[in-house]
PDB file of C-alpha atoms in Angstrom:
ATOM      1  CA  UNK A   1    -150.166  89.425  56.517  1.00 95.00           C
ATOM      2  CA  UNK A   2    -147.033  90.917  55.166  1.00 98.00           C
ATOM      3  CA  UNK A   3    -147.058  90.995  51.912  1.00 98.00           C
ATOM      4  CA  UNK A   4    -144.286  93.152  48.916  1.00 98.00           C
ATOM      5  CA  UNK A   5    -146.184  92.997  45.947  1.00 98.00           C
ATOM      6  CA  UNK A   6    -145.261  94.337  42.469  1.00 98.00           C
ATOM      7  CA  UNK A   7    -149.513  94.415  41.989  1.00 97.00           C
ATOM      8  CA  UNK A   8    -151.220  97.855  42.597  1.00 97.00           C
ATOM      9  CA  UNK A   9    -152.709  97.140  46.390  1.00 98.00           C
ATOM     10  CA  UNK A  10    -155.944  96.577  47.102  1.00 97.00           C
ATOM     11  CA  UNK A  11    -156.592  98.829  50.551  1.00 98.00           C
ATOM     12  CA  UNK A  12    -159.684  97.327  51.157  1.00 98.00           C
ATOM     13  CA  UNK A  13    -158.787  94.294  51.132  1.00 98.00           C
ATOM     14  CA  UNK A  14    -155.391  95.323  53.927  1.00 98.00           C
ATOM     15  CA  UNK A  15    -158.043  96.519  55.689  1.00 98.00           C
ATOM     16  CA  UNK A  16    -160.208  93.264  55.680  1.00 98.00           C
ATOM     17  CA  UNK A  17    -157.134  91.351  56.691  1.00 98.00           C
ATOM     18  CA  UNK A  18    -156.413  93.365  59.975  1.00 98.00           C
ATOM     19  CA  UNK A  19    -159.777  93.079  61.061  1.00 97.00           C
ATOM     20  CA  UNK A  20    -161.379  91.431  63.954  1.00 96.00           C
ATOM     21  CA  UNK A  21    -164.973  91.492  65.140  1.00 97.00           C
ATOM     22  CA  UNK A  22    -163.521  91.695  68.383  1.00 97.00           C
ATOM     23  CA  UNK A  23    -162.219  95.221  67.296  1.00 97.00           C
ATOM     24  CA  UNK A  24    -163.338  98.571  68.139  1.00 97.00           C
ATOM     25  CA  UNK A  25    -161.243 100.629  66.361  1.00 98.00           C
ATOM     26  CA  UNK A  26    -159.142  99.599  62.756  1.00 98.00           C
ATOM     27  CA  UNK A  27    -156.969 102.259  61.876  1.00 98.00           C
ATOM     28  CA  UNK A  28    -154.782 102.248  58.814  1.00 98.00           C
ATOM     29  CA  UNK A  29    -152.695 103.869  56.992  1.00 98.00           C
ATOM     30  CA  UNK A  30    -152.190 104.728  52.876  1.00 98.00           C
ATOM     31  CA  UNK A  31    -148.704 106.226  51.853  1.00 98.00           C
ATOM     32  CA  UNK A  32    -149.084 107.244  48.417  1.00 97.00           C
ATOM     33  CA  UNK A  33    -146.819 109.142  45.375  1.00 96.00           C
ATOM     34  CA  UNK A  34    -146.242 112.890  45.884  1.00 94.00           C
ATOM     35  CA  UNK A  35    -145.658 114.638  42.823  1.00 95.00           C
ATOM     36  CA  UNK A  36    -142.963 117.097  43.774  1.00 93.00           C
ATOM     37  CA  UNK A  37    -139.893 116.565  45.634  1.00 92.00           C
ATOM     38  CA  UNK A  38    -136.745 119.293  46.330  1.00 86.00           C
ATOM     39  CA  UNK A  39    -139.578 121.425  43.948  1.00 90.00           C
ATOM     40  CA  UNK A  40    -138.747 119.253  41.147  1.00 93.00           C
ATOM     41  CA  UNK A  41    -141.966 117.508  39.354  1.00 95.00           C
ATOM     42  CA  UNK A  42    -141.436 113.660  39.908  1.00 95.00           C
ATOM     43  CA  UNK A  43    -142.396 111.607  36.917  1.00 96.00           C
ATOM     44  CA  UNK A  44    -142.126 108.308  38.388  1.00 97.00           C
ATOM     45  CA  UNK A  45    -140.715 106.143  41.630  1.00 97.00           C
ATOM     46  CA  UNK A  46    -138.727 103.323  41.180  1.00 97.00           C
ATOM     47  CA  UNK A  47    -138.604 100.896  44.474  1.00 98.00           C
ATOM     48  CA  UNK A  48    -136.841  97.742  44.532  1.00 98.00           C
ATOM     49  CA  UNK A  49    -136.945  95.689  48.108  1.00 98.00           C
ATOM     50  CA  UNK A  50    -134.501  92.944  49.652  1.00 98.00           C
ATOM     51  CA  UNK A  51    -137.495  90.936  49.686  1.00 97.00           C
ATOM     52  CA  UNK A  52    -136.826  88.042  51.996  1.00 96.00           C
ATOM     53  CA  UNK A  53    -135.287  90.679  54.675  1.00 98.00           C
ATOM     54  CA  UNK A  54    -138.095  93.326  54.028  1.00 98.00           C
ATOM     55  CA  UNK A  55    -140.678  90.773  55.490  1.00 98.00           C
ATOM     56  CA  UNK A  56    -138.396  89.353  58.394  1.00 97.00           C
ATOM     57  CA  UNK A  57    -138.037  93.240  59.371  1.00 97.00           C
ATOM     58  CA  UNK A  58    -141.391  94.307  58.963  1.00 98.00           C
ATOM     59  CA  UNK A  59    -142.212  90.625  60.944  1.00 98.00           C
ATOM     60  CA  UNK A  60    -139.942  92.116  63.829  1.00 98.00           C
ATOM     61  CA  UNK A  61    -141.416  95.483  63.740  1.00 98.00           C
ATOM     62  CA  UNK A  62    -145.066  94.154  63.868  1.00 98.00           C
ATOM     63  CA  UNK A  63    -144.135  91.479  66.765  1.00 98.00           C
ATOM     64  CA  UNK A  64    -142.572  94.330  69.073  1.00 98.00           C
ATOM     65  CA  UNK A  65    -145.804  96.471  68.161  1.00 98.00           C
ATOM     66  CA  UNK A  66    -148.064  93.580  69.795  1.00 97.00           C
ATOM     67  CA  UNK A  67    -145.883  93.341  72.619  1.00 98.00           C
ATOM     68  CA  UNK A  68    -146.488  96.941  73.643  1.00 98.00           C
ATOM     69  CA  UNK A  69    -150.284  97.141  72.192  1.00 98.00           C
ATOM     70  CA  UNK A  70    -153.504  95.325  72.746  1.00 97.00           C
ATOM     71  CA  UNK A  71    -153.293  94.793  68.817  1.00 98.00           C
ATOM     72  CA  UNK A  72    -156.310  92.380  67.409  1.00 98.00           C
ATOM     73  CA  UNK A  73    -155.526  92.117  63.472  1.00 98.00           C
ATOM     74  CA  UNK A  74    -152.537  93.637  61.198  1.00 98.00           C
ATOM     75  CA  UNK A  75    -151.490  93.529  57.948  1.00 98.00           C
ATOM     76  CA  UNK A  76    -148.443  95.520  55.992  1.00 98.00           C
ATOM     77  CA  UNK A  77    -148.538  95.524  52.176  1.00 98.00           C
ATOM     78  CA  UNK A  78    -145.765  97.167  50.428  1.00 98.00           C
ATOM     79  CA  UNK A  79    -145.433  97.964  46.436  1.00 98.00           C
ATOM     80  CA  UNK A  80    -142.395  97.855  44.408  1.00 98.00           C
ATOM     81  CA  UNK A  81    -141.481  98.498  41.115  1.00 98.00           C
ATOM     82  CA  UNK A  82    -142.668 101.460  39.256  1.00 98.00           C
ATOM     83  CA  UNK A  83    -145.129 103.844  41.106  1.00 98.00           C
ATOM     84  CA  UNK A  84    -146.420 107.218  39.279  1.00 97.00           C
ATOM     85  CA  UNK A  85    -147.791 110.144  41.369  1.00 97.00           C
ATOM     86  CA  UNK A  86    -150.723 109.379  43.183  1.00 96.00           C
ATOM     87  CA  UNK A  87    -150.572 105.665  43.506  1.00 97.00           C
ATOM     88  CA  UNK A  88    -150.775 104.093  46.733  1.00 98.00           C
ATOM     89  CA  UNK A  89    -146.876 102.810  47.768  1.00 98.00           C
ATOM     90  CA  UNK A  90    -147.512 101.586  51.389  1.00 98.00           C
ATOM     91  CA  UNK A  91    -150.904 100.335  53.649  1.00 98.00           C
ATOM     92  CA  UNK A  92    -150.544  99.487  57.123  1.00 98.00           C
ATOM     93  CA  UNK A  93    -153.891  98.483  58.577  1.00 98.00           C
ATOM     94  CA  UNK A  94    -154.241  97.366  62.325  1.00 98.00           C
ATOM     95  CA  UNK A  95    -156.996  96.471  64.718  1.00 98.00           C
ATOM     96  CA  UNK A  96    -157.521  96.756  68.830  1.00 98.00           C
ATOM     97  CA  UNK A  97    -160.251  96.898  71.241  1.00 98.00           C
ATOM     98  CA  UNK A  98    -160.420 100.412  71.184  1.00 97.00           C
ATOM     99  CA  UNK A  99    -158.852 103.512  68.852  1.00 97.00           C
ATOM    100  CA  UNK A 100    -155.646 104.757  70.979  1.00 98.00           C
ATOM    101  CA  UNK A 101    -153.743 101.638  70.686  1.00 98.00           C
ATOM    102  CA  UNK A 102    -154.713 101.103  67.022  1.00 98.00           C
ATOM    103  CA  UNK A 103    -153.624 104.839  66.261  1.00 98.00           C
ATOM    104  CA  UNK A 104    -150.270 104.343  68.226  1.00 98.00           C
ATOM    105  CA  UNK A 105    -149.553 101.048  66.942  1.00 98.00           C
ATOM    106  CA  UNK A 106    -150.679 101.801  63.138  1.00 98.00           C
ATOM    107  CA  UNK A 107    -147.823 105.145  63.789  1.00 98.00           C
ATOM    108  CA  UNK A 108    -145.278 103.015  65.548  1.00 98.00           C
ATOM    109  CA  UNK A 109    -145.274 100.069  62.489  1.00 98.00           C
ATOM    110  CA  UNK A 110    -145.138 102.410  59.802  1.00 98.00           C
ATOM    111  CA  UNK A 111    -142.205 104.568  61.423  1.00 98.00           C
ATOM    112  CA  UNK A 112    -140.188 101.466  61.660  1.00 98.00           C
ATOM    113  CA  UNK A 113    -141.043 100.263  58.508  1.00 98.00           C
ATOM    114  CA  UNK A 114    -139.370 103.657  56.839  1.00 97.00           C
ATOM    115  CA  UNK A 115    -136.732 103.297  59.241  1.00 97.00           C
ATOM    116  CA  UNK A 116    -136.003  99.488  58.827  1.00 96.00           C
ATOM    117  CA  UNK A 117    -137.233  97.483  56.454  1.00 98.00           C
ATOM    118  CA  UNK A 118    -134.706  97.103  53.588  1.00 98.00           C
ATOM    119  CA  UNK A 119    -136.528  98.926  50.895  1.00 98.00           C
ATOM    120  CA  UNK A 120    -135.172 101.663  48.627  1.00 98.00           C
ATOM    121  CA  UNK A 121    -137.272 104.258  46.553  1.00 97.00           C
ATOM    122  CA  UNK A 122    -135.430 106.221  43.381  1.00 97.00           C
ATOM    123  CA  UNK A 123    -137.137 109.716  42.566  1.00 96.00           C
ATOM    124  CA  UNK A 124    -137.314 110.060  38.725  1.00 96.00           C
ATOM    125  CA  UNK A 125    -137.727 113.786  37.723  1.00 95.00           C
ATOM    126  CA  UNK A 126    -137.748 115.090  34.076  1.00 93.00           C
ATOM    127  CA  UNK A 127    -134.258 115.701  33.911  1.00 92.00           C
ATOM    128  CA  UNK A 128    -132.633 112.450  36.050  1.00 92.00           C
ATOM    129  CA  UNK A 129    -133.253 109.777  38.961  1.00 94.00           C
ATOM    130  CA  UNK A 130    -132.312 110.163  42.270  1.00 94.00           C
ATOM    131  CA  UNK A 131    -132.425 107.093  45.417  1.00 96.00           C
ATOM    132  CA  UNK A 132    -134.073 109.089  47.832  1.00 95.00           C
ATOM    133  CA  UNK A 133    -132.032 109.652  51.521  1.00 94.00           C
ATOM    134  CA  UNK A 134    -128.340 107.627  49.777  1.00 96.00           C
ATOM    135  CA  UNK A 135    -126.384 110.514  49.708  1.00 94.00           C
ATOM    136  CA  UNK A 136    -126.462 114.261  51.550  1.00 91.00           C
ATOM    137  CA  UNK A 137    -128.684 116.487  49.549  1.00 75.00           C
ATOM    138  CA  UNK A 138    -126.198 118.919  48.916  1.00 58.00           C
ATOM    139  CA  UNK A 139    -123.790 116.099  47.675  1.00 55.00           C
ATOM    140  CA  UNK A 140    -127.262 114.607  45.329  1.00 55.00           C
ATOM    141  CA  UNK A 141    -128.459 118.004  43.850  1.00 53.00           C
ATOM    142  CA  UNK A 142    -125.096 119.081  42.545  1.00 47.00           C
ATOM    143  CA  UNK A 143    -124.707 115.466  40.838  1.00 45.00           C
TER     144      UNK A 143
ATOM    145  CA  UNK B   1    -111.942  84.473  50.851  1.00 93.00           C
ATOM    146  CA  UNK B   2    -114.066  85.189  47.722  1.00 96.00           C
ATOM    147  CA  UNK B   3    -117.633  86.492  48.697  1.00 97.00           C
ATOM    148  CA  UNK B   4    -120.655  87.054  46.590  1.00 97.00           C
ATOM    149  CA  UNK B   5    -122.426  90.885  47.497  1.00 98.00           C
ATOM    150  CA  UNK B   6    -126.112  91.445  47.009  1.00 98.00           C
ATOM    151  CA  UNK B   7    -126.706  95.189  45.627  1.00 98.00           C
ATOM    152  CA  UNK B   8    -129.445  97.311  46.093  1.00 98.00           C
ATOM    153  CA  UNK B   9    -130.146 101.285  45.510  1.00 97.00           C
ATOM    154  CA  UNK B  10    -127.093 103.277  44.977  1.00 97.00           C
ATOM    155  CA  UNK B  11    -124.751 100.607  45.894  1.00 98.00           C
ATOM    156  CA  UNK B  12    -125.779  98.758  42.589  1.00 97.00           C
ATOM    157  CA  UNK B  13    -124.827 101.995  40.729  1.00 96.00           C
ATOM    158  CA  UNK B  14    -121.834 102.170  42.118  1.00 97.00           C
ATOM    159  CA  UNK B  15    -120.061  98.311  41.892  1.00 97.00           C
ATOM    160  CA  UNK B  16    -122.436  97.813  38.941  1.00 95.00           C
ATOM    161  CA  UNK B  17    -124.261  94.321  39.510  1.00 93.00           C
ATOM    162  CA  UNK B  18    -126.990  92.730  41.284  1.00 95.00           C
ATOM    163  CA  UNK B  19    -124.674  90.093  42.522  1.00 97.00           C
ATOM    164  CA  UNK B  20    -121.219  91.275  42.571  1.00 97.00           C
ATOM    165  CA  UNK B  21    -118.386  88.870  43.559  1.00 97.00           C
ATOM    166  CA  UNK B  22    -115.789  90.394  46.052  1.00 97.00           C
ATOM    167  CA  UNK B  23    -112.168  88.948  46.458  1.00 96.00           C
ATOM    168  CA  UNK B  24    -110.125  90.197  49.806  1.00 95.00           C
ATOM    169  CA  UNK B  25    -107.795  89.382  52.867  1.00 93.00           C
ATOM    170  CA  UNK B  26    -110.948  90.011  55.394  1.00 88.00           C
ATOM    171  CA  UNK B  27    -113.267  88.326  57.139  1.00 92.00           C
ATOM    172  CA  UNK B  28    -115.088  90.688  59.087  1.00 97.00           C
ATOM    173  CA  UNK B  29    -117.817  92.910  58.425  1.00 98.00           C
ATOM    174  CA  UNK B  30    -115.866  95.884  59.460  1.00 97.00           C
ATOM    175  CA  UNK B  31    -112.787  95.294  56.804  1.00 97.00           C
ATOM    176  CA  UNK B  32    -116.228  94.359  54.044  1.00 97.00           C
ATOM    177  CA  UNK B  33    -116.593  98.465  54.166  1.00 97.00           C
ATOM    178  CA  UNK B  34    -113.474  99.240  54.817  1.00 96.00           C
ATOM    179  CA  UNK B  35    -112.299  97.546  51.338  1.00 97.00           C
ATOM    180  CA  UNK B  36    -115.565  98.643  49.475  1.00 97.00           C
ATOM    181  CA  UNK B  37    -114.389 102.523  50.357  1.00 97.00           C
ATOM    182  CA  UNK B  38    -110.877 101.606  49.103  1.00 96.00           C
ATOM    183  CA  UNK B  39    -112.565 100.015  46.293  1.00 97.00           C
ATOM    184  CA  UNK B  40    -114.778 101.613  45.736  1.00 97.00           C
ATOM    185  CA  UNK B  41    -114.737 105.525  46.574  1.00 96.00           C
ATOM    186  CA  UNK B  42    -117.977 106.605  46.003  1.00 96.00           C
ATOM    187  CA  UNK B  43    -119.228 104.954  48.446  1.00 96.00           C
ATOM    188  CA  UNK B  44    -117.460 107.056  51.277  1.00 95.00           C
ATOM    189  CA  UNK B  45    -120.288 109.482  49.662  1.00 96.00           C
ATOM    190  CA  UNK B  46    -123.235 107.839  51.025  1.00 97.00           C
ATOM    191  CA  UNK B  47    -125.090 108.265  54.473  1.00 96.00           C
ATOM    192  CA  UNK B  48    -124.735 105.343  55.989  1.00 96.00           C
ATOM    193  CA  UNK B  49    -123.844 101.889  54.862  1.00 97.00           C
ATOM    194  CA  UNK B  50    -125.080  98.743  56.855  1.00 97.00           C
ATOM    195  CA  UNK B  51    -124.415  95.154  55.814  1.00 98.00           C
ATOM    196  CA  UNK B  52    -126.841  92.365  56.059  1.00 98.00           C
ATOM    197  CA  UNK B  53    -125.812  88.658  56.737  1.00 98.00           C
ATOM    198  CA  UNK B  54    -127.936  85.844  55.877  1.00 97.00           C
ATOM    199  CA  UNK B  55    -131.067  88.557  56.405  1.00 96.00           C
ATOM    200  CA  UNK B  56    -130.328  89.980  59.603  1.00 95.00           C
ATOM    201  CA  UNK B  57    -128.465  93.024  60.171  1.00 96.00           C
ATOM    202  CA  UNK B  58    -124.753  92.405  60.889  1.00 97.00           C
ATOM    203  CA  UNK B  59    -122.349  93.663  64.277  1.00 98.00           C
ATOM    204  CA  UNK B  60    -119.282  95.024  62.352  1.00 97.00           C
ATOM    205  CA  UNK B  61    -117.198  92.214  64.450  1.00 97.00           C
ATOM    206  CA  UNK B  62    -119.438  89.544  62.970  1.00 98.00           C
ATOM    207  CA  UNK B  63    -117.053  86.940  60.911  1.00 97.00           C
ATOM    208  CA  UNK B  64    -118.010  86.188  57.288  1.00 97.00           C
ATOM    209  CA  UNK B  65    -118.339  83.231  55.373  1.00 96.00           C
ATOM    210  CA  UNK B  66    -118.068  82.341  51.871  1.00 95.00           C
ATOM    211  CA  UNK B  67    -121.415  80.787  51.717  1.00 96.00           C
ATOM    212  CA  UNK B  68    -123.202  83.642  53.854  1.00 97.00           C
ATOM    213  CA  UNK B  69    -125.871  85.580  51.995  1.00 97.00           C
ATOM    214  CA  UNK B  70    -124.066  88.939  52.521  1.00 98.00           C
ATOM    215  CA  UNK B  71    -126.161  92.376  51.416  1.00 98.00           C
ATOM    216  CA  UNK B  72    -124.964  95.578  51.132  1.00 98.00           C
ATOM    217  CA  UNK B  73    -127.695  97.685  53.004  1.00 98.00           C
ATOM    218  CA  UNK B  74    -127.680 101.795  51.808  1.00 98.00           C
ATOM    219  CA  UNK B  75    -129.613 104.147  53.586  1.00 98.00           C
ATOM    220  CA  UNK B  76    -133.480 103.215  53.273  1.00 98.00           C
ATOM    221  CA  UNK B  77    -135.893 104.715  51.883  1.00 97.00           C
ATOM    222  CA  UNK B  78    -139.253 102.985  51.884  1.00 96.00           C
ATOM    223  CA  UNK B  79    -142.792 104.106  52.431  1.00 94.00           C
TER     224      UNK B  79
END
């Protein structure tokens, strides 16, 4: 399951998806809001997603992870829209015999998914909005 | 060749538009940037620019067409 959904995700239910009762080991991960950033209080995050491209990345990503794991079950949900501190922005959840692929794997997709996917996050702080990684930071803070 | 640009991030800021169209001599990916920095200044600013044809990443010697589905990609920032 890949899903980019502008609904607050359910983790359990990630984690349900990537299952397999042929699993030892499910490992996932939860990438959620921090409230500072630069030490400047974030209010909100805005992220907005090519959509169609996000999932044929995130489908390349997760194909190349099961090509070098023993993977049993995956799933990648991704939020968009408007995200306040503390709210869950990213799950990756996958599922192997046993735990060192399912750790490895779980690292690899998520790495790749920041790296990759076509998905862009703008930091809102009390005084302005910022799209996080566009520009040099010492180009961004002076703007 | 008149093209029609998908915008996301900072790159909407900056041509203002979700779908923007674009007007030039070009037909490769390479002279896409090349006009959108001449166009377009600020976006010599950001740290990296990619384009994205029909949903794949495009080779800067890839040749466009009018009714490709042509993104402009900024630096990503998801997760």
């Amino acid at each position: 399951m890949i899903k980019i959904t502008e609904k607050a995700i359910d983790v359990q239910k990630v984690i349900e998806t990537a299952s397999s009762l042929s699993a030892g080991a499910v490992n996932v991960f939860v990438g959620t809001v921090r409230n500072k950033s630069h030490d400047k209080n974030v209010v909100w995050l805005e992220y907005e997603a090519y959509e169609a491209m996000a999932v044929a990345e995130i489908r390349k990503i997760i194909d190349e992870a099961a090509h070098k794991w023993d993977l049993l079950g995956w799933a990648v949900s991704h939020r968009i829209g408007t995200l306040k501190p503390g709210e869950v922005a990213v799950v990756v959840a996958v599922s192997s015999p046993h735990r060192k692929a399912s750790f490895e794997a779980c690292q690899f997709i998520i790495d790749n998914v920041k790296a990759k996917a076509p998905i862009w996050k703008k930091e809102v702080f009390e005084d302005g909005g910022e799209w996080v990684d566009a520009r040099p930071i010492s180009a961004s803070m002076n703007n | 060749m008149k093209y029609t640009l998908k915008t996301f991030g900072i790159t909407r800021d900056i041509l203002g538009g979700r779908e923007v169209d674009f007007e030039m001599d070009g037909m490769k990916v390479s002279e896409l940037k090349s006009e959108l920095a001449a166009r377009f200044p600020e976006m010599k600013s950001l740290n990296s620019l990619l384009i994205a044809v029909n949903n794949q990443y495009a080779a800067d010697d890839l040749i466009l067409a009018e009714t490709d589905e042509i993104a402009l990609i900024p630096p990503v920032s998801g997760g």
